[in-house]
Amino acid sequence: MIPALIPAPHALTVHDGSFELTADTAVSGPECHATRFLTALLRRATGYAPPPSPEGAIVLSLDGPADLGEEGYRLDVSAGAVRLRARTEEGLFRGVQTLRQLLPAGIESPVPVPGPWPVPCVSITDKPRFRWRGVMLDVARHFFDVAAVKRFVDRAVPYKFNVLHLHLTDDQGWRLEIASHPRLTGHGGTSQVGEGPGGHFSRADFAEIVAYAAAHHMTVVPEIDLPGHTQAAMASYPHLAPEGVTPELYRGIDVGFSQLAVHKPTTYDFLDEVFTEVASLAPGPYLHVGGDEALQTTAEDYAAFMTRTLPLATRQGKTVVAWQEAAAAPALPEGTHLQYWRPTHEPVPAPLADAASRGVPLIMSPANRAYLDMKYDETSELGLIWAGALGVRQSYEWDPEAVVPGARVAGVEAPLWSETLTTSDDIDHMLYPRLPGLAEVAWSPAPKDWSSYVPRLRAHTLRWDAAGITSYHRSPELGEG
Ligand code: ACM
């Protein structure tokens, strides 16, 4: 039987027989996140706690062949041993997720459950199609605390995502403490959509998230959305607003009504100070500056704003990421990534096509394929539907390289906007069962075959059950077990 691996590996051969994990099965490997993660995972679900052994039956090592690249791995399971090799600790970590999926679904249990624990004998050589495989959580429309963000990371890890994009600021709230501007969170963090109290991450909270993501080989990409989506900032510091605007905290779900004072020099002093702190809190290489839906900003002002703002980000040593509208900036700094978000049935805007033809890398998040906040169908209680309903098959069956022909595609990201979401169970409902398919779009070789995918996805529902994930969408598209 073909094991139900998601994302499907690059190359898989199944052999006869299986390896049996027992109370004596020791793990050995380099001192790294992958070894620790695997040891803890096995102990949690099996209750077995063999002493670590230099020559365990499960051996992780950093001597993989060179062609595996940064995140590739080679996994060989025979009746007597499990051997996982990679070039990097990151590669080992991705390989551990595959080994995890080869074990019975009970391995996801948060408490010990009875075995047996067979692992089918296989040879797998694997590496990702795209280097950027992201998930995004909007903590601005509704605030989600550190525990909820960690749980979100836990959901992405088994599917080999490597980017955690946090949408930290919007009209409804500013969620990251900035020491030089305490009212951003002290006032601007106290609202959210509806009646709730909002909330924010202290600097220590954010450091905890960054460390947790790093321990799971995920890079945090912080987003400060500019120059629109800025009501919470302006309500906190009215001098950031254009003359004549008296900002108040906002609790609705409209977009496109706010803009910073793009002509005032003090706006850029503010951004410089904010970027300095954000860059020091998020050590990864990227800073996302938003740039979407600045509907109150003229084209001329938008261009002038980006011309002043983008160098403030690169001055921090960061590579800029921005939503696709930023293609209209007169000069994109070297390395800038643009994030495609409009539905694929809309024509590609000329500035974006032009940027793509110049080799600007694109992160593909088209709303009618990758926006996990879209309703599954018209009957869904949660979610929005402006880009259309987004079923499981529709989010799976697409090619990121076919959206803007000839573009350099850095990868795929699945954004989860939170206008309608208030709990972690709401998040799970929108993620599952669509997230694994987007992982396969991002990791596995093209093309995609729904009929081979859907039995694997169905098998994964047993893993979610074992993990105690109760709120996933019971999609009729998965058919009968
Ligand atoms: C977006 O959905 N406004 C990026």
Coordinates of C-alpha atoms and ligand atoms in Angstrom, one line a residue:
M1 CA 0.0 0.0 0.0
I2 CA 1.2 3.5 -0.8
P3 CA 1.7 5.5 2.4
A4 CA -0.5 8.5 2.8
L5 CA 2.2 11.2 2.7
I6 CA 1.3 14.9 2.3
P7 CA 3.0 16.6 0.7
A8 CA 3.8 13.8 -1.7
P9 CA 7.6 13.3 -1.8
H10 CA 9.8 13.8 -4.8
A11 CA 10.6 10.0 -5.1
L12 CA 9.1 7.1 -3.1
T13 CA 9.7 3.4 -3.3
V14 CA 7.8 1.0 -1.1
H15 CA 9.4 -2.3 -0.1
D16 CA 8.0 -5.4 1.6
G17 CA 7.9 -5.5 5.3
S18 CA 8.0 -2.9 8.1
F19 CA 10.1 -1.6 10.9
E20 CA 8.6 -2.0 14.3
L21 CA 9.0 0.8 16.9
T22 CA 9.1 -0.7 20.4
A23 CA 9.9 0.3 23.9
D24 CA 13.6 -0.4 23.1
T25 CA 13.8 1.7 19.9
A26 CA 16.4 4.4 20.6
V27 CA 16.8 7.6 18.5
S28 CA 20.2 8.9 17.8
G29 CA 21.1 12.1 15.9
P30 CA 22.9 15.4 16.1
E31 CA 22.0 17.7 18.9
C32 CA 19.3 19.7 17.0
H33 CA 15.6 20.5 16.8
A34 CA 14.9 17.6 14.5
T35 CA 16.3 15.0 16.9
R36 CA 14.6 16.6 19.9
F37 CA 11.3 16.9 18.1
L38 CA 11.3 13.3 17.0
T39 CA 12.3 12.0 20.5
A40 CA 9.5 14.1 22.1
L41 CA 6.9 13.1 19.6
L42 CA 7.6 9.3 19.9
R43 CA 7.6 9.5 23.7
R44 CA 4.4 11.5 23.9
A45 CA 2.3 9.1 21.9
T46 CA 3.9 5.8 22.7
G47 CA 4.9 6.4 26.3
Y48 CA 8.2 4.6 25.4
A49 CA 11.3 6.4 26.8
P50 CA 14.4 4.4 25.9
P51 CA 17.6 6.0 26.9
P52 CA 19.3 7.8 24.0
S53 CA 21.8 5.6 22.3
P54 CA 24.7 6.5 20.0
E55 CA 23.6 3.7 17.7
G56 CA 19.9 3.8 18.0
A57 CA 17.7 1.9 15.6
I58 CA 16.5 5.3 14.3
V59 CA 19.5 7.3 13.2
L60 CA 19.5 10.9 12.0
S61 CA 22.7 12.2 10.4
L62 CA 23.9 15.3 8.4
D63 CA 25.8 13.3 5.7
G64 CA 23.1 13.4 3.0
P65 CA 24.1 13.7 -0.6
A66 CA 24.8 17.2 -1.9
D67 CA 21.9 17.3 -4.4
L68 CA 19.4 17.3 -1.5
G69 CA 19.9 21.0 -1.1
E70 CA 18.9 23.0 2.0
E71 CA 15.7 21.2 2.9
G72 CA 15.9 17.9 1.2
Y73 CA 16.4 14.5 2.9
R74 CA 16.8 10.9 2.3
L75 CA 14.8 8.4 4.4
D76 CA 15.4 4.7 4.3
V77 CA 13.3 2.4 6.4
S78 CA 14.2 -1.3 6.5
A79 CA 13.0 -4.0 8.9
G80 CA 16.0 -3.4 11.2
A81 CA 16.6 0.4 11.0
V82 CA 15.4 3.8 10.1
R83 CA 18.0 6.0 8.5
L84 CA 17.4 9.7 7.9
R85 CA 20.0 11.8 6.2
A86 CA 20.1 15.4 5.1
R87 CA 22.6 18.2 4.5
T88 CA 21.1 20.5 7.1
E89 CA 19.2 20.4 10.3
E90 CA 16.3 21.9 8.4
G91 CA 16.4 18.9 6.0
L92 CA 16.4 16.5 9.0
F93 CA 13.4 18.4 10.4
R94 CA 11.4 18.0 7.2
G95 CA 12.3 14.3 7.0
V96 CA 11.1 13.8 10.6
Q97 CA 7.7 15.0 9.5
T98 CA 7.7 12.3 6.8
L99 CA 8.7 9.6 9.3
R100 CA 5.9 10.9 11.5
Q101 CA 3.3 10.4 8.7
L102 CA 4.6 6.9 8.1
L103 CA 3.7 5.9 11.7
P104 CA 0.1 5.0 12.5
A105 CA -2.3 8.0 13.1
G106 CA -2.1 7.4 16.9
I107 CA 1.4 9.0 16.8
E108 CA -0.5 12.3 16.9
S109 CA -2.0 11.5 20.2
P110 CA -1.1 14.0 23.0
V111 CA -1.2 11.2 25.5
P112 CA 0.2 7.6 25.3
V113 CA -1.9 5.2 23.4
P114 CA -1.4 1.4 22.7
G115 CA 0.7 0.3 19.7
P116 CA 1.7 -1.5 17.6
W117 CA 3.9 1.1 15.8
P118 CA 4.9 -0.3 12.4
V119 CA 6.7 1.9 9.8
P120 CA 6.5 0.6 6.3
C121 CA 9.8 -0.1 4.6
V122 CA 10.5 2.7 2.1
S123 CA 13.2 4.6 0.3
I124 CA 12.4 8.3 -0.1
T125 CA 14.4 11.0 -1.7
D126 CA 12.7 14.4 -1.2
K127 CA 13.1 18.1 -1.6
P128 CA 10.8 21.0 -2.1
R129 CA 9.6 22.5 -5.4
F130 CA 9.5 26.0 -3.9
R131 CA 11.7 27.6 -1.2
W132 CA 8.8 29.8 0.2
R133 CA 6.0 27.8 1.7
G134 CA 4.1 30.1 4.0
V135 CA 1.1 30.4 6.2
M136 CA -0.2 33.7 7.3
L137 CA -2.3 34.6 10.4
D138 CA -4.1 37.9 10.7
V139 CA -3.8 38.8 14.4
A140 CA -5.1 42.3 13.7
R141 CA -8.8 41.8 12.9
H142 CA -9.1 39.5 15.9
F143 CA -6.2 39.1 18.2
F144 CA -4.8 35.7 18.8
D145 CA -2.4 35.2 21.7
V146 CA 0.9 33.4 22.0
A147 CA -0.7 30.0 22.7
A148 CA -2.9 30.4 19.7
V149 CA 0.0 31.3 17.4
K150 CA 2.0 28.3 18.7
R151 CA -1.0 26.1 17.9
F152 CA -1.1 27.6 14.4
V153 CA 2.6 26.7 14.0
D154 CA 1.8 23.2 15.2
R155 CA -0.8 22.8 12.5
A156 CA 1.7 23.9 9.7
V157 CA 4.7 21.9 10.9
P158 CA 3.6 18.4 9.7
Y159 CA 3.0 19.8 6.2
K160 CA 6.5 21.2 5.9
F161 CA 5.7 24.9 5.8
N162 CA 8.7 27.1 6.5
V163 CA 7.3 30.7 6.7
L164 CA 5.1 32.2 9.4
H165 CA 3.8 35.5 8.1
L166 CA 2.1 37.5 10.9
H167 CA -0.2 40.3 9.8
L168 CA 0.5 42.5 12.9
T169 CA -1.2 45.8 12.1
D170 CA -4.5 46.8 10.5
D171 CA -7.3 49.3 10.9
Q172 CA -8.8 47.2 13.8
G173 CA -5.6 46.9 15.9
W174 CA -1.9 47.2 16.3
R175 CA -0.6 44.0 17.9
L176 CA 3.2 44.4 18.4
E177 CA 4.6 46.5 21.3
I178 CA 6.9 49.2 20.0
A179 CA 8.8 50.7 22.9
S180 CA 9.3 54.0 21.3
H181 CA 5.6 54.4 20.6
P182 CA 3.7 52.7 23.5
R183 CA 0.3 54.0 22.5
L184 CA 0.3 51.8 19.4
T185 CA -0.6 48.9 21.5
G186 CA -1.6 50.8 24.7
H187 CA -4.5 52.4 22.8
G188 CA -4.3 50.9 19.2
G189 CA -4.2 47.4 20.5
T190 CA -7.4 47.6 22.6
S191 CA -9.8 47.2 19.7
Q192 CA -10.7 44.4 17.2
V193 CA -13.6 43.5 15.0
G194 CA -16.8 43.5 17.2
E195 CA -16.9 44.0 20.9
G196 CA -13.8 42.1 22.1
P197 CA -10.9 43.7 24.1
G198 CA -8.2 43.2 21.4
G199 CA -4.8 42.5 22.8
H200 CA -1.2 42.6 21.7
F201 CA 2.2 40.9 21.9
S202 CA 4.7 42.3 24.3
R203 CA 8.3 42.2 23.1
A204 CA 8.8 39.1 25.3
D205 CA 5.7 37.5 23.8
F206 CA 7.0 38.1 20.3
A207 CA 10.4 36.7 21.2
E208 CA 8.6 33.6 22.4
I209 CA 6.8 33.2 19.1
V210 CA 10.0 33.8 17.1
A211 CA 11.8 31.2 19.2
Y212 CA 9.0 28.7 18.8
A213 CA 8.9 29.1 15.1
A214 CA 12.6 28.8 14.9
A215 CA 12.5 25.5 16.9
H216 CA 10.2 24.3 14.1
H217 CA 12.4 25.7 11.3
M218 CA 9.9 28.4 10.4
T219 CA 10.9 32.0 9.7
V220 CA 8.7 34.7 11.1
V221 CA 7.9 37.4 8.5
P222 CA 6.4 40.4 10.4
E223 CA 4.0 42.6 8.4
I224 CA 3.4 46.3 9.2
D225 CA 0.7 47.2 6.6
L226 CA 1.2 50.6 5.0
P227 CA 0.1 53.2 4.0
G228 CA -3.5 52.0 4.2
H229 CA -4.9 49.7 6.8
T230 CA -3.5 52.1 9.4
Q231 CA -6.5 53.4 11.4
A232 CA -5.2 51.9 14.7
A233 CA -1.8 53.6 14.3
M234 CA -3.5 57.0 13.5
A235 CA -5.9 56.6 16.4
S236 CA -2.9 56.2 18.7
Y237 CA -0.8 59.0 17.3
P238 CA -3.1 61.5 15.4
H239 CA -0.1 63.3 13.9
L240 CA 0.3 60.2 11.6
A241 CA -3.1 61.1 10.0
P242 CA -3.6 63.5 7.1
E243 CA -4.7 66.9 8.1
G244 CA -8.4 67.1 8.9
V245 CA -8.8 63.5 9.9
T246 CA -9.7 62.7 13.5
P247 CA -9.1 58.9 13.8
E248 CA -11.0 56.7 16.1
L249 CA -10.6 53.0 16.9
Y250 CA -12.3 50.9 14.3
R251 CA -14.2 47.7 14.9
G252 CA -15.8 47.0 11.5
I253 CA -14.6 45.0 8.5
D254 CA -14.5 47.5 5.7
V255 CA -11.2 48.1 3.9
G256 CA -9.6 50.9 2.0
F257 CA -10.6 53.9 4.1
S258 CA -7.4 54.8 5.9
Q259 CA -4.1 56.3 4.9
L260 CA -1.1 57.7 6.8
A261 CA 0.0 61.3 6.3
V262 CA 2.2 60.5 3.3
H263 CA 3.4 64.1 2.9
K264 CA 4.6 64.7 6.5
P265 CA 8.3 64.0 7.2
T266 CA 7.4 62.9 10.7
T267 CA 5.6 59.9 9.2
Y268 CA 8.9 58.6 7.9
D269 CA 10.6 59.2 11.2
F270 CA 7.9 57.1 12.8
L271 CA 8.3 54.3 10.2
D272 CA 12.1 54.4 10.7
E273 CA 11.7 53.9 14.4
V274 CA 9.1 51.2 14.0
F275 CA 11.1 49.3 11.4
T276 CA 14.2 49.5 13.7
E277 CA 12.3 47.7 16.5
V278 CA 10.5 45.2 14.3
A279 CA 13.8 44.3 12.6
S280 CA 15.4 43.6 16.0
L281 CA 12.5 41.6 17.2
A282 CA 12.2 39.4 14.1
P283 CA 15.7 38.2 13.2
G284 CA 14.6 36.6 9.9
P285 CA 15.6 38.2 6.5
Y286 CA 12.3 39.6 5.6
L287 CA 10.1 42.7 6.4
H288 CA 6.6 42.8 4.9
V289 CA 5.4 46.4 4.4
G290 CA 1.9 45.6 3.2
G291 CA 1.1 48.1 0.5
D292 CA -2.4 46.7 -0.4
E293 CA -5.7 48.5 -0.8
A294 CA -4.4 52.0 -0.3
L295 CA -7.5 53.2 -1.9
Q296 CA -7.4 56.8 -0.4
T297 CA -3.8 57.3 -1.7
T298 CA -3.3 58.7 -5.2
A299 CA -1.0 56.8 -7.5
E300 CA 1.4 59.7 -7.3
D301 CA 1.4 59.7 -3.5
Y302 CA 1.6 55.9 -3.4
A303 CA 4.8 56.0 -5.5
A304 CA 6.3 58.7 -3.4
F305 CA 5.4 56.9 -0.2
M306 CA 7.0 53.7 -1.4
T307 CA 10.1 55.5 -2.6
R308 CA 10.7 56.9 0.9
T309 CA 9.5 53.8 2.8
L310 CA 11.2 50.9 1.1
P311 CA 14.7 52.1 1.8
L312 CA 13.8 52.4 5.5
A313 CA 13.2 48.6 5.4
T314 CA 16.3 47.7 3.5
R315 CA 18.4 50.0 5.8
Q316 CA 17.6 47.4 8.5
G317 CA 19.3 44.7 6.4
K318 CA 15.9 43.3 5.4
T319 CA 14.6 42.0 2.2
V320 CA 11.3 43.7 1.4
V321 CA 8.1 41.8 0.9
A322 CA 4.9 43.6 -0.1
W323 CA 1.5 42.8 -1.5
Q324 CA 1.2 43.0 -5.3
E325 CA 0.1 46.6 -5.5
A326 CA 3.7 47.6 -4.6
A327 CA 4.7 46.6 -8.1
A328 CA 3.7 50.3 -8.8
A329 CA 6.6 51.6 -6.7
P330 CA 9.1 53.4 -9.0
A331 CA 12.0 51.3 -7.8
L332 CA 11.8 48.1 -5.9
P333 CA 14.9 47.4 -3.9
E334 CA 17.0 44.4 -4.9
G335 CA 15.5 41.1 -3.8
T336 CA 12.0 42.5 -3.1
H337 CA 9.3 39.8 -3.2
L338 CA 5.8 40.7 -4.3
Q339 CA 2.9 38.7 -2.9
Y340 CA 0.2 38.0 -5.5
W341 CA -3.2 38.0 -3.8
R342 CA -5.9 38.9 -6.4
P343 CA -8.0 36.1 -7.8
T344 CA -6.6 34.4 -10.8
H345 CA -9.6 35.2 -13.0
E346 CA -8.6 38.9 -12.9
P347 CA -6.2 40.1 -15.5
V348 CA -2.6 40.5 -14.1
P349 CA -2.1 44.3 -13.6
A350 CA 0.4 45.8 -16.0
P351 CA 2.9 46.9 -13.2
L352 CA 2.9 43.4 -11.8
A353 CA 3.4 41.8 -15.1
D354 CA 6.2 44.2 -15.8
A355 CA 7.9 43.5 -12.4
A356 CA 7.6 39.8 -13.0
S357 CA 9.2 40.1 -16.4
R358 CA 12.1 41.9 -14.7
G359 CA 12.5 38.8 -12.5
V360 CA 11.0 40.1 -9.3
P361 CA 10.1 37.0 -7.3
L362 CA 6.5 36.3 -6.6
I363 CA 4.8 34.6 -3.6
M364 CA 1.6 33.1 -4.9
S365 CA -1.5 33.6 -2.7
P366 CA -4.3 34.1 -5.2
A367 CA -7.5 34.5 -3.2
N368 CA -9.6 32.1 -5.2
R369 CA -6.9 29.3 -4.5
A370 CA -5.0 30.1 -1.3
Y371 CA -7.1 32.4 0.9
L372 CA -8.1 30.1 3.7
D373 CA -10.6 32.7 5.0
M374 CA -12.9 32.1 2.0
K375 CA -16.0 30.1 2.8
Y376 CA -15.9 26.4 1.7
D377 CA -19.3 26.9 0.1
E378 CA -22.3 29.2 0.5
T379 CA -23.5 27.3 3.6
S380 CA -20.2 27.9 5.6
E381 CA -20.8 29.9 8.7
L382 CA -17.3 31.2 9.0
G383 CA -15.3 33.1 6.4
L384 CA -15.8 35.6 3.7
I385 CA -16.8 35.0 0.1
W386 CA -15.6 38.0 -1.9
A387 CA -13.3 35.9 -4.0
G388 CA -15.9 33.1 -4.3
A389 CA -16.3 29.9 -2.3
L390 CA -13.1 28.0 -2.0
G391 CA -13.5 24.2 -1.9
V392 CA -10.9 21.6 -1.1
R393 CA -10.3 20.6 -4.7
Q394 CA -10.1 24.2 -5.9
S395 CA -7.4 25.0 -3.4
Y396 CA -5.4 21.9 -4.4
E397 CA -5.7 21.8 -8.2
W398 CA -3.6 24.7 -9.5
D399 CA -0.2 25.5 -10.6
P400 CA 1.5 28.5 -9.0
E401 CA 3.7 28.9 -12.1
A402 CA 0.8 29.2 -14.5
V403 CA -0.7 32.3 -12.9
V404 CA 1.8 34.8 -14.2
P405 CA 3.5 33.1 -17.1
G406 CA 7.2 33.3 -17.1
A407 CA 7.3 34.8 -13.5
R408 CA 10.0 33.7 -11.0
V409 CA 7.8 32.0 -8.4
A410 CA 9.5 32.0 -4.9
G411 CA 6.7 29.9 -3.6
V412 CA 3.2 29.7 -2.2
E413 CA 1.6 31.2 0.9
A414 CA -1.8 30.5 2.5
P415 CA -3.2 33.6 4.2
L416 CA -5.8 33.3 7.0
W417 CA -7.6 36.6 7.5
S418 CA -9.5 36.8 10.7
E419 CA -12.5 39.1 10.3
T420 CA -14.9 36.2 11.1
L421 CA -12.6 34.1 13.3
T422 CA -12.4 34.4 17.1
T423 CA -11.1 31.0 18.4
S424 CA -8.4 28.5 17.6
D425 CA -11.2 26.0 16.7
D426 CA -12.4 28.6 14.1
I427 CA -8.8 28.6 12.8
D428 CA -8.7 24.8 12.6
H429 CA -12.0 24.8 10.7
M430 CA -10.6 27.0 8.0
L431 CA -7.2 25.3 7.8
Y432 CA -8.5 21.7 7.6
P433 CA -8.8 20.1 5.1
R434 CA -7.4 22.8 2.8
L435 CA -4.0 23.5 4.3
P436 CA -2.4 20.1 3.4
G437 CA -3.3 20.6 -0.3
L438 CA -1.6 24.0 -0.4
A439 CA 1.4 22.3 1.2
E440 CA 1.5 19.8 -1.6
V441 CA 1.1 22.6 -4.2
A442 CA 4.1 24.3 -2.5
W443 CA 6.4 21.3 -1.9
S444 CA 5.6 18.5 -4.4
P445 CA 6.5 18.2 -8.0
A446 CA 3.8 19.3 -10.5
P447 CA 1.3 18.2 -11.7
K448 CA -1.4 17.5 -9.2
D449 CA -3.7 14.5 -9.4
W450 CA -6.8 14.9 -7.2
S451 CA -7.8 11.2 -7.5
S452 CA -4.4 10.2 -5.9
Y453 CA -4.6 13.0 -3.4
V454 CA -8.0 12.5 -2.0
P455 CA -7.4 9.1 -0.4
R456 CA -4.3 10.4 1.3
L457 CA -6.2 13.4 2.6
R458 CA -9.0 11.2 3.9
A459 CA -6.3 9.1 5.7
H460 CA -5.1 12.3 7.4
T461 CA -8.5 13.0 9.0
L462 CA -7.6 10.1 11.3
R463 CA -4.4 12.0 12.3
W464 CA -6.5 15.1 13.1
D465 CA -8.9 12.9 15.1
A466 CA -6.0 11.4 17.1
A467 CA -4.5 14.9 17.7
G468 CA -7.8 16.1 19.1
I469 CA -8.5 18.5 16.3
T470 CA -12.3 18.5 16.5
S471 CA -13.5 21.4 14.4
Y472 CA -12.1 20.6 10.9
H473 CA -14.6 21.0 8.1
R474 CA -16.3 17.7 7.2
S475 CA -16.1 18.3 3.5
P476 CA -18.3 16.2 1.2
E477 CA -15.5 16.5 -1.4
L478 CA -13.5 13.9 0.6
G479 CA -16.2 11.3 -0.2
E480 CA -16.8 8.2 1.9
G481 CA -13.9 6.6 3.8
Ligands
ACM1 C1 -5.3 41.6 0.9 O1 -6.1 40.7 1.0 N1 -5.8 42.9 1.0 C2 -3.9 41.5 0.8

